[in-house]
Protein backbone atom coordinates (compact mmCIF):
# COMPACT_ATOMS: atom_id res chain seq x y z
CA UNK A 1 -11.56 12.30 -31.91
CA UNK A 2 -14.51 10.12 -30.02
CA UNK A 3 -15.50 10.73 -26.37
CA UNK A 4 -15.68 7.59 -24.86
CA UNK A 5 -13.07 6.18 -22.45
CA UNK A 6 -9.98 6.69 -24.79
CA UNK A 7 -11.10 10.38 -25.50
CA UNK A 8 -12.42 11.81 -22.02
CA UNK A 9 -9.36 10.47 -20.60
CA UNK A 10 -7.05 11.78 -23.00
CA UNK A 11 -8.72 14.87 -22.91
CA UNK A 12 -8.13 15.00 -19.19
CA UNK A 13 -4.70 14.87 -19.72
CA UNK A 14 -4.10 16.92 -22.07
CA UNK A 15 -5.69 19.59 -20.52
CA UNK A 16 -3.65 18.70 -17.47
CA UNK A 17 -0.54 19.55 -19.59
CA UNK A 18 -2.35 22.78 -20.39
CA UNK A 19 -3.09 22.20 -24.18
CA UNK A 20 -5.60 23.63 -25.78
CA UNK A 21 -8.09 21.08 -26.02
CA UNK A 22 -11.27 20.00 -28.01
CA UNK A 23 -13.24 16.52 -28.41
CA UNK A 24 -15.48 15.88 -30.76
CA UNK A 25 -17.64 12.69 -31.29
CA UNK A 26 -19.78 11.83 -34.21
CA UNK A 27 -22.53 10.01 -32.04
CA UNK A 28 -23.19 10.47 -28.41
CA UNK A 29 -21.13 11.53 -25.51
CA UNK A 30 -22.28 9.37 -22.59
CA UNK A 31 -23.46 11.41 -19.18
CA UNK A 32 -20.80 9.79 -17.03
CA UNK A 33 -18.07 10.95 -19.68
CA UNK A 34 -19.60 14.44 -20.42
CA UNK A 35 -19.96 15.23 -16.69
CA UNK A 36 -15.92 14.66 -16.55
CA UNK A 37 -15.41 16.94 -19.59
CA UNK A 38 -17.75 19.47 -17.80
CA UNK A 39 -15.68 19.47 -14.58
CA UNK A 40 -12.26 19.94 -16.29
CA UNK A 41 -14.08 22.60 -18.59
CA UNK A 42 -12.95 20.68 -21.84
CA UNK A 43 -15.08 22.10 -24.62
CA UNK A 44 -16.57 18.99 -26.74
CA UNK A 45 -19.27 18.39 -29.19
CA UNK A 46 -21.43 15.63 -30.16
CA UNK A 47 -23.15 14.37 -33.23
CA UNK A 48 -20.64 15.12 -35.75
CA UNK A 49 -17.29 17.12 -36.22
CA UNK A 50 -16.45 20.45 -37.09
CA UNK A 51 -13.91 20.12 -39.64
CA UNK A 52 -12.66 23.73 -40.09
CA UNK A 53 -11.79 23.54 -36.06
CA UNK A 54 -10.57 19.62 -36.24
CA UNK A 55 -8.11 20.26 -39.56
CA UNK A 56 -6.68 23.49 -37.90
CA UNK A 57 -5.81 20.88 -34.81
CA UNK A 58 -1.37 20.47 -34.12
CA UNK A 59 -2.18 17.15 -33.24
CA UNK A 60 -4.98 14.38 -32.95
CA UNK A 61 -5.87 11.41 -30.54
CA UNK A 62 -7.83 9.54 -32.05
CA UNK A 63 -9.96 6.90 -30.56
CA UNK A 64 -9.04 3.11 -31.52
CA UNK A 65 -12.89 2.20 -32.89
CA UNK A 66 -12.60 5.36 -35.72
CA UNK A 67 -11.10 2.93 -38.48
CA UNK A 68 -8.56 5.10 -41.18
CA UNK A 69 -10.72 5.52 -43.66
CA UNK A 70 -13.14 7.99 -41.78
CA UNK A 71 -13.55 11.12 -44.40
CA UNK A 72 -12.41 13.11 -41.61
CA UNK A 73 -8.88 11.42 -40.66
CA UNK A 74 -8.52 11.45 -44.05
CA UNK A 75 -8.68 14.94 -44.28
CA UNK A 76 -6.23 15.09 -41.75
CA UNK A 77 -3.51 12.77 -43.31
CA UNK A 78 -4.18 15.11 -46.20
CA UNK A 79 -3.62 18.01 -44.19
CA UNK A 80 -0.28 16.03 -42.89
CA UNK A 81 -1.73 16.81 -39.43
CA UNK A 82 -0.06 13.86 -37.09
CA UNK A 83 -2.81 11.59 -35.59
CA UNK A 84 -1.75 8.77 -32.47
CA UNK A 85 -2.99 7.04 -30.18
CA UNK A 86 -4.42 7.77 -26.45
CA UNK A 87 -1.27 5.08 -25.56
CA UNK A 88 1.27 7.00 -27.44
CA UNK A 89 0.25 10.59 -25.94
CA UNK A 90 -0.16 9.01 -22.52
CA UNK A 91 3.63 7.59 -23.01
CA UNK A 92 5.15 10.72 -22.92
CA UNK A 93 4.05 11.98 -19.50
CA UNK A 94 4.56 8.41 -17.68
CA UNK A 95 7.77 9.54 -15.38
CA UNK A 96 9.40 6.35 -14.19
CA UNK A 97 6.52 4.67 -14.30
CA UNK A 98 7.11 0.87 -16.21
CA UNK A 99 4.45 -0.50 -18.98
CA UNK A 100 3.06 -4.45 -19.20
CA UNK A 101 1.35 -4.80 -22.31
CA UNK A 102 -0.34 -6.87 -23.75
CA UNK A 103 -1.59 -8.08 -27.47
CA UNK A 104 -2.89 -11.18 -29.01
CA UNK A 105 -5.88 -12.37 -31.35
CA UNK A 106 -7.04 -14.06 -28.02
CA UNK A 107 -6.25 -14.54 -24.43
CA UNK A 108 -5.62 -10.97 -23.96
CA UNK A 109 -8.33 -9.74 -21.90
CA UNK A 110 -7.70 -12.70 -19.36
CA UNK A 111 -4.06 -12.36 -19.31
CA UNK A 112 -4.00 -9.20 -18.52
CA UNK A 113 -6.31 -9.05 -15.74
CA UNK A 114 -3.94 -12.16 -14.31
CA UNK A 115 -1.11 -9.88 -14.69
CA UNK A 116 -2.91 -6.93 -12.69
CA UNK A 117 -4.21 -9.13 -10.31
CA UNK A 118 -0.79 -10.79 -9.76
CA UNK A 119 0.69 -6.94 -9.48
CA UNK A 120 -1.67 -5.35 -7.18
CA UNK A 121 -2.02 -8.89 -5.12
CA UNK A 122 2.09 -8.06 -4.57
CA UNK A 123 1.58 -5.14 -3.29
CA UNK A 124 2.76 -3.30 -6.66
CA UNK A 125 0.86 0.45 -7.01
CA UNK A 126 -0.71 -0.80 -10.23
CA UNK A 127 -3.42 0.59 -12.47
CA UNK A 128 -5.34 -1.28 -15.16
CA UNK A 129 -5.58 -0.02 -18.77
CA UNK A 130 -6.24 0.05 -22.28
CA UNK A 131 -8.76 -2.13 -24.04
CA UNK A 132 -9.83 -2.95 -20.08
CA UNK A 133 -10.24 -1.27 -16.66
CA UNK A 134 -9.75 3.12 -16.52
CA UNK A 135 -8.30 5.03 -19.52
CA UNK A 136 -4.75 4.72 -19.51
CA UNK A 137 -4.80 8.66 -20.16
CA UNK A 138 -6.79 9.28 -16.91
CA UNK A 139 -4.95 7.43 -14.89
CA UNK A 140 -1.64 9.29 -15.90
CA UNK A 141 -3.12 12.40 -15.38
CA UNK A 142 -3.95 11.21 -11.49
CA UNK A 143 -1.17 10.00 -11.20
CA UNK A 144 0.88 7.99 -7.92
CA UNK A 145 1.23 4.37 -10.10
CA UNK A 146 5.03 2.79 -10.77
CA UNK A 147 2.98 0.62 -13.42
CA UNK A 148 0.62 -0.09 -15.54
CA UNK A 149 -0.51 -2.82 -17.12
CA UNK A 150 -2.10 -2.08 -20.49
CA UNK A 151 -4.58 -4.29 -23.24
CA UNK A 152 -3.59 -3.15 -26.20
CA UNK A 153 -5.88 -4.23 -29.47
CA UNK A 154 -4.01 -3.60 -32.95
CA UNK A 155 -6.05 -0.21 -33.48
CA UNK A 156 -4.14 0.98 -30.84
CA UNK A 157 -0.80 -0.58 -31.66
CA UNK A 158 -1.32 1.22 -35.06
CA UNK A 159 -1.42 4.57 -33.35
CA UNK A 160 1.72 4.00 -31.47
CA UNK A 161 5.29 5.54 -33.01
CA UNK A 162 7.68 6.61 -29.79
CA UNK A 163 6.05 4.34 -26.98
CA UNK A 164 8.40 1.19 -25.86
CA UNK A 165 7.17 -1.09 -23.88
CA UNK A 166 9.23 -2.40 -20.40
CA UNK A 167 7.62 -5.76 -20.69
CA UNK A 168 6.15 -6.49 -24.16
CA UNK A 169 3.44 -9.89 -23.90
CA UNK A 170 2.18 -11.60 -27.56
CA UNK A 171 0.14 -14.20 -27.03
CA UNK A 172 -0.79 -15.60 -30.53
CA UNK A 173 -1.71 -14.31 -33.81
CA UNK A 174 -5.29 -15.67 -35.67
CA UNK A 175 -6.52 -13.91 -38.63
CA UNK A 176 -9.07 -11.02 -37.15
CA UNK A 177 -10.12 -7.54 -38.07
CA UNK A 178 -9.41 -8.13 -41.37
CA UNK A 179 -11.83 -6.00 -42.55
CA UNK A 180 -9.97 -2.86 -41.22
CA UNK A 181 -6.41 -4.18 -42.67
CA UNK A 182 -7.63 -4.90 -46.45
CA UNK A 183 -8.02 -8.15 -46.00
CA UNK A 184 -4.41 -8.73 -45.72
CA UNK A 185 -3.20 -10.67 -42.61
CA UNK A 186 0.23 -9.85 -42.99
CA UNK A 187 -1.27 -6.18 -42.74
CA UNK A 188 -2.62 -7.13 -39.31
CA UNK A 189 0.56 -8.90 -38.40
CA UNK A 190 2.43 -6.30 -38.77
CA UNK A 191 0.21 -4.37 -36.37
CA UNK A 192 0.51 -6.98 -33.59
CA UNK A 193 4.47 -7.10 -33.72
CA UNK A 194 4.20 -3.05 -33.25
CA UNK A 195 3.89 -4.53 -29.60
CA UNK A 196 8.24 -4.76 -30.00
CA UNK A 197 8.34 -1.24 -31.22
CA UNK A 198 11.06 0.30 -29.98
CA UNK A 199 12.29 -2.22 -27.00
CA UNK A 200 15.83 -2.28 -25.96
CA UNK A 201 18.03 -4.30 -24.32
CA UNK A 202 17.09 -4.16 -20.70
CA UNK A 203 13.09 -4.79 -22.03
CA UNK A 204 11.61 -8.66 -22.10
CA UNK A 205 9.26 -9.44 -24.85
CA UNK A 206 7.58 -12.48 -24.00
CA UNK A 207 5.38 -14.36 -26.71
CA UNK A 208 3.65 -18.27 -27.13
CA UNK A 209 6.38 -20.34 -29.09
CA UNK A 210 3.60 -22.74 -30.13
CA UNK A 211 2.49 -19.94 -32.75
CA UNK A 212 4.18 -20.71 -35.80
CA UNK A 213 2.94 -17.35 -36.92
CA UNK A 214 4.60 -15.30 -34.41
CA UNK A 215 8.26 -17.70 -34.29
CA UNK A 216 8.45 -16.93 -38.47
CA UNK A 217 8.31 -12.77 -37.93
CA UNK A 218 10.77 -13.59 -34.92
CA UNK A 219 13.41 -15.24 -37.51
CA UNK A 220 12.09 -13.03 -40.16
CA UNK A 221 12.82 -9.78 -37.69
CA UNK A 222 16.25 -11.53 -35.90
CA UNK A 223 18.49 -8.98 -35.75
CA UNK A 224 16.61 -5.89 -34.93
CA UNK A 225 14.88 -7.34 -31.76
CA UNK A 226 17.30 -6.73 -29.25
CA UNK A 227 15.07 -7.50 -26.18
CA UNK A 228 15.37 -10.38 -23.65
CA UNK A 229 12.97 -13.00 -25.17
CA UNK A 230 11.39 -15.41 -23.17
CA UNK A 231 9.07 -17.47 -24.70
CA UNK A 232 6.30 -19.91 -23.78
CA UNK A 233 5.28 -23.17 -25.32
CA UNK A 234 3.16 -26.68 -24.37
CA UNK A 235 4.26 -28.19 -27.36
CA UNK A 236 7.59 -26.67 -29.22
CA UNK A 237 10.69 -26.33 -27.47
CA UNK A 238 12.39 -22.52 -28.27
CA UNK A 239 15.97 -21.99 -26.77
CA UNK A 240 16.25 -18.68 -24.98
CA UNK A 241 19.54 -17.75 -22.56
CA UNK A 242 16.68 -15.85 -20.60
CA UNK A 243 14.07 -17.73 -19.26
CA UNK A 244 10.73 -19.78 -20.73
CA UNK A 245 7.54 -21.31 -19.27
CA UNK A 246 6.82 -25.42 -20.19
CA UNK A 247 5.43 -28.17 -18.87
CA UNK A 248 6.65 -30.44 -16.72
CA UNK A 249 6.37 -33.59 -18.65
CA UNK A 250 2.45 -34.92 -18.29
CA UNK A 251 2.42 -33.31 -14.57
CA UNK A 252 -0.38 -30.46 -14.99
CA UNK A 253 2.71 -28.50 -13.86
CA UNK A 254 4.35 -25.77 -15.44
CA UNK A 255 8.04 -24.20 -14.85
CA UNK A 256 8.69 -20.37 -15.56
CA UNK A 257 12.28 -18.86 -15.26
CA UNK A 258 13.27 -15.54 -15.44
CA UNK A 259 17.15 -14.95 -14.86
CA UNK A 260 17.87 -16.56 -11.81
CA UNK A 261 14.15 -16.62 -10.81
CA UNK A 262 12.08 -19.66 -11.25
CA UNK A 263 8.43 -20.24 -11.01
CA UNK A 264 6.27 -23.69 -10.21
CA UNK A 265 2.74 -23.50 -11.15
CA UNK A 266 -0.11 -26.45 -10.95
CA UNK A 267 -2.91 -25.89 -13.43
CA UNK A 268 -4.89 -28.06 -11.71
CA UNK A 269 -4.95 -26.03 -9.02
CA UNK A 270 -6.35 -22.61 -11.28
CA UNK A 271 -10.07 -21.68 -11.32
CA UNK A 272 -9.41 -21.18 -15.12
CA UNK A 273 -9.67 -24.40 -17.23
CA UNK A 274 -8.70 -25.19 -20.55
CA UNK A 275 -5.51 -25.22 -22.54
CA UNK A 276 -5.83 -21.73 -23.94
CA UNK A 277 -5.94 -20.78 -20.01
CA UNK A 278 -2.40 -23.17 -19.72
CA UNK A 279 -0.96 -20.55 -21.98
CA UNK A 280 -2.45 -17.52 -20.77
CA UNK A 281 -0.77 -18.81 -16.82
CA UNK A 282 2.72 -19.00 -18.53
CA UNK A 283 2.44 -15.42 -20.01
CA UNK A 284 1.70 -13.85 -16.83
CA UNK A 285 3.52 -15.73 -14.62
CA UNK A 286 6.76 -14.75 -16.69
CA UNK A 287 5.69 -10.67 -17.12
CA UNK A 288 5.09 -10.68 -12.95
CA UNK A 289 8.44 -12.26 -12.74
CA UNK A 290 10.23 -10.41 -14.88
CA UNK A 291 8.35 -7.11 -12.95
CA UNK A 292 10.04 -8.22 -9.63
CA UNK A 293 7.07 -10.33 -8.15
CA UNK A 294 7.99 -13.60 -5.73
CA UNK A 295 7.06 -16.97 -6.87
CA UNK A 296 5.13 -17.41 -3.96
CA UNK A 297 2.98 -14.17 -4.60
CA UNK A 298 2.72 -15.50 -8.09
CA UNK A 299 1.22 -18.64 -7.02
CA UNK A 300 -1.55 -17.40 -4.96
CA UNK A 301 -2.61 -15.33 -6.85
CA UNK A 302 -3.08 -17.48 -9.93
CA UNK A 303 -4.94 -20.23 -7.86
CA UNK A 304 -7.23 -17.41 -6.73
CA UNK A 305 -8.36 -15.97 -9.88
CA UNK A 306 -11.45 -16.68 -11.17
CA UNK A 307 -12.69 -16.51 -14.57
CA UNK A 308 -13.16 -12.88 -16.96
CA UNK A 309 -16.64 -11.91 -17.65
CA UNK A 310 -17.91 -12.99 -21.31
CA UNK A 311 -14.58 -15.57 -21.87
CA UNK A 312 -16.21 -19.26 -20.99
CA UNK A 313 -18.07 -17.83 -18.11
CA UNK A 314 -20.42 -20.36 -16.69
CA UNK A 315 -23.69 -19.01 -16.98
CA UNK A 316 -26.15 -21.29 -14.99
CA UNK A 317 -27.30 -25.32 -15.24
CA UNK A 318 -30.90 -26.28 -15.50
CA UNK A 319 -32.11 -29.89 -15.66
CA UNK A 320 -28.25 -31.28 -16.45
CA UNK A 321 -27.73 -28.78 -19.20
CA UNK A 322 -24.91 -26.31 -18.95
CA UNK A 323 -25.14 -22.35 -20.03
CA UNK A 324 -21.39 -20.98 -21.12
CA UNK A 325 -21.44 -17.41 -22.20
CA UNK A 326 -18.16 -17.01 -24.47
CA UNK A 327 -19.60 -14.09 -26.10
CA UNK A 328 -16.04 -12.59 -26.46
CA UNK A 329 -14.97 -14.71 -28.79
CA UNK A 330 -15.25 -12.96 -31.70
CA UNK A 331 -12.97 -14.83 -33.54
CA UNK A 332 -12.38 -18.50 -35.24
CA UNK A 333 -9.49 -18.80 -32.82
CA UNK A 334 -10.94 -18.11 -29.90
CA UNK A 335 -13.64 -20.44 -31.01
CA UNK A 336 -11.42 -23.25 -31.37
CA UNK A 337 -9.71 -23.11 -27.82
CA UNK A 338 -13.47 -23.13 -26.45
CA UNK A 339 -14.65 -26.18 -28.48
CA UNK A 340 -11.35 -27.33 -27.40
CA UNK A 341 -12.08 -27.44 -23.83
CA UNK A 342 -15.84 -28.66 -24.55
CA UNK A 343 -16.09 -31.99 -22.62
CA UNK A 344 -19.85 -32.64 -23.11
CA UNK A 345 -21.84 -33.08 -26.17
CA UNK A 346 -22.60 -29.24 -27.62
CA UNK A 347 -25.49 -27.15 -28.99
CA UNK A 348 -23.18 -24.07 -30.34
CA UNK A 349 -24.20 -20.75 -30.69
CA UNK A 350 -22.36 -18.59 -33.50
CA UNK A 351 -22.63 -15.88 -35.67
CA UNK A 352 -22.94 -12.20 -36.31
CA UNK A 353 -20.74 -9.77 -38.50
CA UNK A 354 -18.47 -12.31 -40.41
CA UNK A 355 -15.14 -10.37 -40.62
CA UNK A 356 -13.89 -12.47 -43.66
CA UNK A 357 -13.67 -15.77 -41.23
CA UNK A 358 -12.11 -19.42 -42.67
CA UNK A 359 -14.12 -22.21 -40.70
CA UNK A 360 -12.23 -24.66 -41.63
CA UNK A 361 -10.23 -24.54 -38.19
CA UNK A 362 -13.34 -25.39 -36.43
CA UNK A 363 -14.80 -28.22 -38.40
CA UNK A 364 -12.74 -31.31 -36.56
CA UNK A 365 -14.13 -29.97 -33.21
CA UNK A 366 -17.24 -29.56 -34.59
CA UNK A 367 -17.93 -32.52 -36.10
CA UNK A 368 -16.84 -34.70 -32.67
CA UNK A 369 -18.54 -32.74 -30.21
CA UNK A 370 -21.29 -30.58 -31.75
CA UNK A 371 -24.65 -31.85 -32.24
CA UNK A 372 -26.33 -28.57 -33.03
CA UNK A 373 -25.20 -25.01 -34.42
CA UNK A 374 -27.50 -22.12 -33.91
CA UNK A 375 -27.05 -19.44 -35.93
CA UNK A 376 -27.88 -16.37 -34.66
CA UNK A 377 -27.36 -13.66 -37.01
CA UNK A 378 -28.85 -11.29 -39.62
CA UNK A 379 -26.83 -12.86 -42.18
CA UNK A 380 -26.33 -16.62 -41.62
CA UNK A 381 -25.40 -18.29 -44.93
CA UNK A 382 -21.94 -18.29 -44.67
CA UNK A 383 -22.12 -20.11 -41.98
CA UNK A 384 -24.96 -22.38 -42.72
CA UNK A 385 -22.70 -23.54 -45.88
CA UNK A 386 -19.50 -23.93 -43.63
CA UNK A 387 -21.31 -26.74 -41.15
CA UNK A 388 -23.49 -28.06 -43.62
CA UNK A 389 -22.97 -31.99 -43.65
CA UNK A 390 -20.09 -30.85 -40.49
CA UNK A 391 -22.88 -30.63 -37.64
CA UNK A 392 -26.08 -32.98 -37.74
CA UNK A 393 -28.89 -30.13 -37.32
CA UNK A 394 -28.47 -26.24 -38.44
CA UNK A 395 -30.68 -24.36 -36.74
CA UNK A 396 -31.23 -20.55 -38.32
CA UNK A 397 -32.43 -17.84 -36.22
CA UNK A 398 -32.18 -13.53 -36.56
CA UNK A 399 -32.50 -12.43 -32.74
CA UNK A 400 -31.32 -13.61 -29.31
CA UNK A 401 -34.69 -14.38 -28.22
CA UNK A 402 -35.02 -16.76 -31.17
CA UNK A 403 -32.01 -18.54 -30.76
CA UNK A 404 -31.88 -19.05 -26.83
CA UNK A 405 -35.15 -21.24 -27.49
CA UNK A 406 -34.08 -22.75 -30.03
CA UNK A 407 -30.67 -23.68 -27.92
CA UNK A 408 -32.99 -24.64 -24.80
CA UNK A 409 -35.37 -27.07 -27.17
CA UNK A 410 -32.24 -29.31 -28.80
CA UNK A 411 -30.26 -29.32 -25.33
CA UNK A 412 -30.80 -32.73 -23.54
CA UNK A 413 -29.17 -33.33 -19.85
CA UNK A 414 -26.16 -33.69 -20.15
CA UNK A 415 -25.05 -31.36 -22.43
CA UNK A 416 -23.41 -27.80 -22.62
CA UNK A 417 -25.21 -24.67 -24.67
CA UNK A 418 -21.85 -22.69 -25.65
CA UNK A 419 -22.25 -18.84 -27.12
CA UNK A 420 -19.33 -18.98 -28.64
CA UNK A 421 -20.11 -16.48 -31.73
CA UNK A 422 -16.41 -16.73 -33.76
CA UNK A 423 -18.12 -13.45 -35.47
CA UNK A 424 -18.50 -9.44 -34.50
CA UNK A 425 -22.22 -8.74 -32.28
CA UNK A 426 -22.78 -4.96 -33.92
CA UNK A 427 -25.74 -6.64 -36.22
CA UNK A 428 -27.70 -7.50 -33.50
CA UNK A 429 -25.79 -5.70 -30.15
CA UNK A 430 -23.82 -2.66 -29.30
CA UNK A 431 -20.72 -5.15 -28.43
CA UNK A 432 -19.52 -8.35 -27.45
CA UNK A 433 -20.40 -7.01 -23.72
CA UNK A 434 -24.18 -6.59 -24.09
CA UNK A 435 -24.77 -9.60 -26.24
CA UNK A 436 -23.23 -12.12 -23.01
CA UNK A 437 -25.14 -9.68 -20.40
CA UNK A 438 -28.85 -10.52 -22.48
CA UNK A 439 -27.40 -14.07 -22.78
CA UNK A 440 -27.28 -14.40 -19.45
CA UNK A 441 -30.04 -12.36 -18.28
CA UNK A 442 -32.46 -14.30 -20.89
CA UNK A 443 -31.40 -17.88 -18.58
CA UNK A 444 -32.35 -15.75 -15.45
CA UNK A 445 -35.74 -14.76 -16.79
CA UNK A 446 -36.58 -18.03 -18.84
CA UNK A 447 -35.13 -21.09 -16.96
CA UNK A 448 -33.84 -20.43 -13.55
């Protein structure tokens, strides 16, 4: 169910393993995807299902953007017809291969790129997955990897039931996607911790002991996690016989131990900025350690990364005024940890689809740093009444085009434009993706 990356490549595979195999897509197949499908002679269709030939199915993958209550996976729980994930059925075929995954309201996407760059930096055969890089699927079904390192968003994690992971990462948990958990965050909790699912003794789960959220299910869960723990923290300190990641004192240094291994990072020394990027260091730096990598590969490879397309990605400066594309923060927390790191007065960009969001996180930030919010959105009262006597001017606009002029008439030198949405793009954009490219592309055309 769906033909985009998580279907083709599952697809792939399973015809590999000599199933009999059919996708089926209610919108479009894209070329690049179909032409794949075409070469392995997988028969598909596009542009809505055939039900009679999807409920006689012995099994369904189902692609993580279909949400549950699709009339047609109905049908199938009806039917009692089992329906996983592309990361469960990919589990089952992965040999000795080991799993790094990763899960988090935030900090995911840059985490685990660290952790693959980290990996294949060592020397590790290594391929990129999940929410990120090839379909997990596909690259099973090529094979010739001892790991791979794996995004995993909670629609995923939902469709997951036998799959353990060898290294299990949690880097915090913010109310999102509420929308698809009936507006219950203990709903969407639950989904994140799925991330432990299975793990056994000789597995490390590693997760931010600042997050009061995740330390509660911990003490909550006790006895049945029987993985090594280490955890990582800037501002609590959480015992663990295995290993952590802190700070050393006021230092801009950071310690990670694994075992008998031990790490030194500087984070003054990392292309990435910020506190949330502190955090992020720590988690990677104790999954590649855990995974067998040397400090010394570790620390090279963290001073050479550079900064993840869409996440605080400078975008250009014209006449003293700084462009930041954070168009993948489509949440209030990843908002915060980007006002956060704001050192220059701010004309904000936010808005979108409003997936039940609390502002009330943001308003401390917002009132000491943010001179002007632009909303960009079909739909901006919500936040219009959050910021109203919060942020001096309020600025209202209902396309990109609108608001980028409206951002580039109240910036003055000196000051830093942040798209930094804390809402969903699909009023205006396809995704997160294509509203940073047009943010960016609109500076290249109107100001540089």
């Amino acid at each position: 169910m769906g033909g985009g990356i998580s279907g083709y490549g599952s697809a792939i595979l399973a015809q590999k393993k000599g199933f009999e195999v059919f996708l089926s897509d209610a919108g479009k197949i894209a070329d690049r995807y179909k032409q794949k499908l075409d070469e392995w002679k997988i028969n598909y269709e596009e542009g809505g299902h055939t039900e009679e030939l999807i409920l006689s199915a012995s099994e369904v993958i189902k692609s993580p953007g279909i949400p549950e209550k699709a009339p047609i996976i109905q049908k199938l729980r009806e039917k009692g017809i089992p329906v996983i994930s592309e990361m469960e059925f990919a589990f089952r075929y992965l040999g000795k291969a080991k799993t790094i995954c990763i899960t988090g309201s935030n900090g995911k996407t840059t985490t685990t790129s660290l952790i693959y760059k980290i990996m294949h930096d060592a020397g590790k055969r290594v391929a990129l997955g999940g929410n990120i890089g090839e379909s997990f699927a596909y690259s099973v079904a090529q094979g010739g990897y001892d790991w791979y390192v794996l995004e995993l968003s909670s629609f995923q994690l939902d469709g997951m039931y036998d799959f353990r992971a060898d290294i299990a990462v949690l880097m915090n948990i913010t109310p999102d996607h509420l929308d698809r958990y009936d507006y219950c965050f203990q709903n969407y909790v639950d989904s994140k911790l799925r991330i432990t699912r299975n793990q056994h003794s000789r597995n490390y789960f590693i997760y931010s002991g600042d997050d009061e959220v995740i330390w509660r299910e911990i003490e909550k869960r006790g006895p049945a996690l029987h993985m090594k723990q280490l955890p990582f923290a800037v501002k609590s300190v959480v015992a663990s016989g295995v290993g952590d990641a802190f700070p050393d004192g006021d230092t801009g240094k950071f310690t990670a131990v694994v075992g008998a291994k031990e790490v030194n990072v500087d984070t003054r020394k990392m292309q990435i900025k910020g506190l949330h990027n502190t955090y992020n260091a720590m988690a990677a730096t104790l999954a590649t350690l855990a995974a067998g990598v040397t400090p010394a590969k570790i620390r090279k490879a963290i001073y050479d990364f550079s900064p993840v397309e869409h996440r605080l990605e400078p975008s250009g400066e014209v006449n003293g005024v700084e462009w930041i594309n954070d168009s993948k923060a489509t949440n209030v927390d990843s908002v915060w940890y980007a006002l956060e790191s704001m050192k220059r007065p701010v004309v904000w960009i936010a808005g979108g689809t409003d997936k039940g969001n609390d502002y009330e996180p943001l308003k401390a930030f917002a009132r000491e740093k943010v001179h002007t919010l632009v909303c960009m959105g079909l739909d901006n009262k919500k936040l219009e009444e959050s910021f109203r006597g919060i942020v001096p001017e309020i600025i209202s606009t209902s396309s990109l085009d609108e608001a980028m002029k409206a951002a580039a008439k109240a910036a003055h030198a000196g000051d830093t434009v942040l798209l930094s949405p804390a809402c969903a793009s699909f009023d205006l954009f396809k995704n997160y993706e294509e509203r940073g490219r047009l943010f960016k592309q609109w500076i290249q055309e109107n100001l540089l």
